[in-house]
PDB file of C-alpha atoms in Angstrom:
ATOM      1  CA  UNK K 407       0.220  -0.005   0.043  1.00  0.00           C
ATOM      2  CA  UNK K 408       2.882   2.481   0.855  1.00  0.00           C
ATOM      3  CA  UNK K 409       3.964   1.717  -2.608  1.00  0.00           C
ATOM      4  CA  UNK K 410      -0.237   2.233  -3.923  1.00  0.00           C
ATOM      5  CA  UNK K 411      -0.931  -0.993  -4.640  1.00  0.00           C
ATOM      6  CA  UNK K 412      -4.701  -2.100  -3.756  1.00  0.00           C
ATOM      7  CA  UNK K 413      -4.470  -5.286  -1.704  1.00  0.00           C
ATOM      8  CA  UNK K 414      -6.436  -7.971  -1.283  1.00  0.00           C
ATOM      9  CA  UNK K 415      -6.624 -10.026   1.529  1.00  0.00           C
ATOM     10  CA  UNK K 416      -7.529 -14.055   1.559  1.00  0.00           C
ATOM     11  CA  UNK K 417      -7.925 -15.808   5.143  1.00  0.00           C
ATOM     12  CA  UNK K 418      -8.556 -13.478   8.340  1.00  0.00           C
ATOM     13  CA  UNK K 419      -6.590 -10.276   8.612  1.00  0.00           C
ATOM     14  CA  UNK K 420      -5.875 -10.523  11.837  1.00  0.00           C
ATOM     15  CA  UNK K 421      -6.678 -12.906  15.064  1.00  0.00           C
ATOM     16  CA  UNK K 422      -4.984 -11.850  17.171  1.00  0.00           C
ATOM     17  CA  UNK K 423      -4.227  -8.356  19.538  1.00  0.00           C
ATOM     18  CA  UNK K 424      -0.704  -7.531  17.863  1.00  0.00           C
ATOM     19  CA  UNK K 425      -2.234  -8.584  14.882  1.00  0.00           C
ATOM     20  CA  UNK K 426      -5.249  -6.278  14.679  1.00  0.00           C
ATOM     21  CA  UNK K 427      -2.735  -2.745  15.967  1.00  0.00           C
ATOM     22  CA  UNK K 428      -0.530  -3.812  12.580  1.00  0.00           C
ATOM     23  CA  UNK K 429      -4.031  -3.997  10.885  1.00  0.00           C
ATOM     24  CA  UNK K 430      -4.969  -0.081  12.314  1.00  0.00           C
ATOM     25  CA  UNK K 431      -2.075   1.054  11.151  1.00  0.00           C
ATOM     26  CA  UNK K 432      -2.667  -0.610   7.260  1.00  0.00           C
ATOM     27  CA  UNK K 433      -5.706   0.554   7.606  1.00  0.00           C
ATOM     28  CA  UNK K 434      -4.867   4.605   7.963  1.00  0.00           C
ATOM     29  CA  UNK K 435      -2.040   3.351   4.973  1.00  0.00           C
ATOM     30  CA  UNK K 436      -3.916   2.744   2.801  1.00  0.00           C
ATOM     31  CA  UNK K 437      -6.633   5.680   3.738  1.00  0.00           C
ATOM     32  CA  UNK K 438      -3.789   7.551   3.471  1.00  0.00           C
ATOM     33  CA  UNK K 439      -2.652   6.642  -0.040  1.00  0.00           C
ATOM     34  CA  UNK K 440      -6.073   6.143  -1.898  1.00  0.00           C
ATOM     35  CA  UNK K 441      -5.928   2.978  -1.668  1.00  0.00           C
ATOM     36  CA  UNK K 442      -8.079  -0.211  -1.016  1.00  0.00           C
ATOM     37  CA  UNK K 443      -7.442  -2.818   1.677  1.00  0.00           C
ATOM     38  CA  UNK K 444      -9.929  -5.417   1.287  1.00  0.00           C
ATOM     39  CA  UNK K 445     -11.180  -9.372   3.087  1.00  0.00           C
ATOM     40  CA  UNK K 446     -12.220 -11.097   0.448  1.00  0.00           C
ATOM     41  CA  UNK K 447     -12.394 -14.410   2.543  1.00  0.00           C
ATOM     42  CA  UNK K 448     -14.806 -16.681  -0.034  1.00  0.00           C
ATOM     43  CA  UNK K 449     -17.270 -17.903   2.737  1.00  0.00           C
ATOM     44  CA  UNK K 450     -17.441 -20.618   0.802  1.00  0.00           C
ATOM     45  CA  UNK K 451     -19.800 -22.549   3.216  1.00  0.00           C
ATOM     46  CA  UNK K 452     -21.821 -19.170   3.686  1.00  0.00           C
ATOM     47  CA  UNK K 453     -26.331 -19.389   2.016  1.00  0.00           C
ATOM     48  CA  UNK K 454     -25.820 -16.814   0.009  1.00  0.00           C
ATOM     49  CA  UNK K 455     -22.268 -18.234  -1.398  1.00  0.00           C
ATOM     50  CA  UNK K 456     -23.368 -21.998  -1.986  1.00  0.00           C
ATOM     51  CA  UNK K 457     -26.754 -20.254  -3.620  1.00  0.00           C
ATOM     52  CA  UNK K 458     -24.910 -17.631  -6.909  1.00  0.00           C
ATOM     53  CA  UNK K 459     -23.116 -20.521  -6.763  1.00  0.00           C
ATOM     54  CA  UNK K 460     -26.090 -22.956  -7.909  1.00  0.00           C
ATOM     55  CA  UNK K 461     -27.361 -19.684  -9.274  1.00  0.00           C
ATOM     56  CA  UNK K 462     -24.186 -19.524 -12.425  1.00  0.00           C
ATOM     57  CA  UNK K 463     -25.563 -22.184 -13.747  1.00  0.00           C
ATOM     58  CA  UNK K 464     -28.086 -21.981 -14.467  1.00  0.00           C
ATOM     59  CA  UNK K 465     -29.716 -21.085 -18.858  1.00  0.00           C
ATOM     60  CA  UNK K 466     -31.450 -18.654 -17.861  1.00  0.00           C
ATOM     61  CA  UNK K 467     -27.973 -16.779 -16.541  1.00  0.00           C
ATOM     62  CA  UNK K 468     -26.285 -17.305 -19.452  1.00  0.00           C
ATOM     63  CA  UNK K 469     -22.410 -18.876 -20.583  1.00  0.00           C
ATOM     64  CA  UNK K 470     -19.285 -18.396 -18.452  1.00  0.00           C
ATOM     65  CA  UNK K 471     -17.206 -15.526 -20.108  1.00  0.00           C
ATOM     66  CA  UNK K 472     -12.656 -16.816 -20.755  1.00  0.00           C
ATOM     67  CA  UNK K 473     -11.020 -14.768 -20.065  1.00  0.00           C
ATOM     68  CA  UNK K 474      -7.938 -13.099 -20.304  1.00  0.00           C
ATOM     69  CA  UNK K 475      -5.645 -11.765 -17.533  1.00  0.00           C
ATOM     70  CA  UNK K 476      -5.414  -8.396 -20.011  1.00  0.00           C
ATOM     71  CA  UNK K 477      -8.997  -8.640 -20.544  1.00  0.00           C
ATOM     72  CA  UNK K 478     -10.719 -10.650 -17.655  1.00  0.00           C
ATOM     73  CA  UNK K 479     -14.220 -11.668 -17.449  1.00  0.00           C
ATOM     74  CA  UNK K 480     -17.332 -10.232 -15.228  1.00  0.00           C
ATOM     75  CA  UNK K 481     -14.729  -7.434 -14.174  1.00  0.00           C
ATOM     76  CA  UNK K 482     -16.579  -4.131 -14.641  1.00  0.00           C
ATOM     77  CA  UNK K 483     -17.261  -0.132 -13.575  1.00  0.00           C
ATOM     78  CA  UNK K 484     -20.656  -1.542 -10.570  1.00  0.00           C
ATOM     79  CA  UNK K 485     -18.067  -4.344  -9.125  1.00  0.00           C
ATOM     80  CA  UNK K 486     -15.368  -1.537  -8.441  1.00  0.00           C
ATOM     81  CA  UNK K 487     -17.401   0.838  -7.162  1.00  0.00           C
ATOM     82  CA  UNK K 488     -19.537  -1.187  -4.922  1.00  0.00           C
ATOM     83  CA  UNK K 489     -15.935  -2.166  -3.652  1.00  0.00           C
ATOM     84  CA  UNK K 490     -14.951   0.601  -3.468  1.00  0.00           C
ATOM     85  CA  UNK K 491     -18.082   2.003  -1.781  1.00  0.00           C
ATOM     86  CA  UNK K 492     -17.551  -0.869   1.024  1.00  0.00           C
ATOM     87  CA  UNK K 493     -14.524   0.642   1.344  1.00  0.00           C
ATOM     88  CA  UNK K 494     -15.476   4.415   2.087  1.00  0.00           C
ATOM     89  CA  UNK K 495     -18.994   2.429   4.583  1.00  0.00           C
ATOM     90  CA  UNK K 496     -16.118   0.546   6.132  1.00  0.00           C
ATOM     91  CA  UNK K 497     -13.509   3.392   7.072  1.00  0.00           C
ATOM     92  CA  UNK K 498     -16.437   6.004   7.877  1.00  0.00           C
ATOM     93  CA  UNK K 499     -17.559   3.222   9.978  1.00  0.00           C
ATOM     94  CA  UNK K 500     -14.066   2.991  11.974  1.00  0.00           C
ATOM     95  CA  UNK K 501     -13.809   7.125  12.217  1.00  0.00           C
ATOM     96  CA  UNK K 502     -16.847   6.343  14.042  1.00  0.00           C
ATOM     97  CA  UNK K 503     -15.399   3.782  16.320  1.00  0.00           C
ATOM     98  CA  UNK K 504     -12.063   6.122  16.263  1.00  0.00           C
ATOM     99  CA  UNK K 505     -10.374   2.634  15.770  1.00  0.00           C
TER     100      UNK K 505
END
C-alpha cells in the first residue's frame, strides 16, 4: 500500500491483538495512499455463496465467459464501484468507532 497498490487479502486479516494493531496501521496507510485494503474471504459455506454458485450454472444466466489477464471476465465498473463504496463505508464506520 505504501507503493500505491491495492491489497486484497484472503483468510482472517488479524487473529490476535498484535495483528489487529498492525491491521489498524495498514488501514491508515491505505487511507493515506487512497488505495483499498480489502478482506476477500470466500465464505464458501455461507448460504449466499452456495446459492450464487448454483444460480451461476442455470441456463437463464447465459454462458460463462473466458478471459485473459488483459481482459478478465466479469470485471466491470459496477463491481469496482461497489468495492470502493464498501471500503469507504468501512472507513466511515472505523472513524466513528475511533479505530
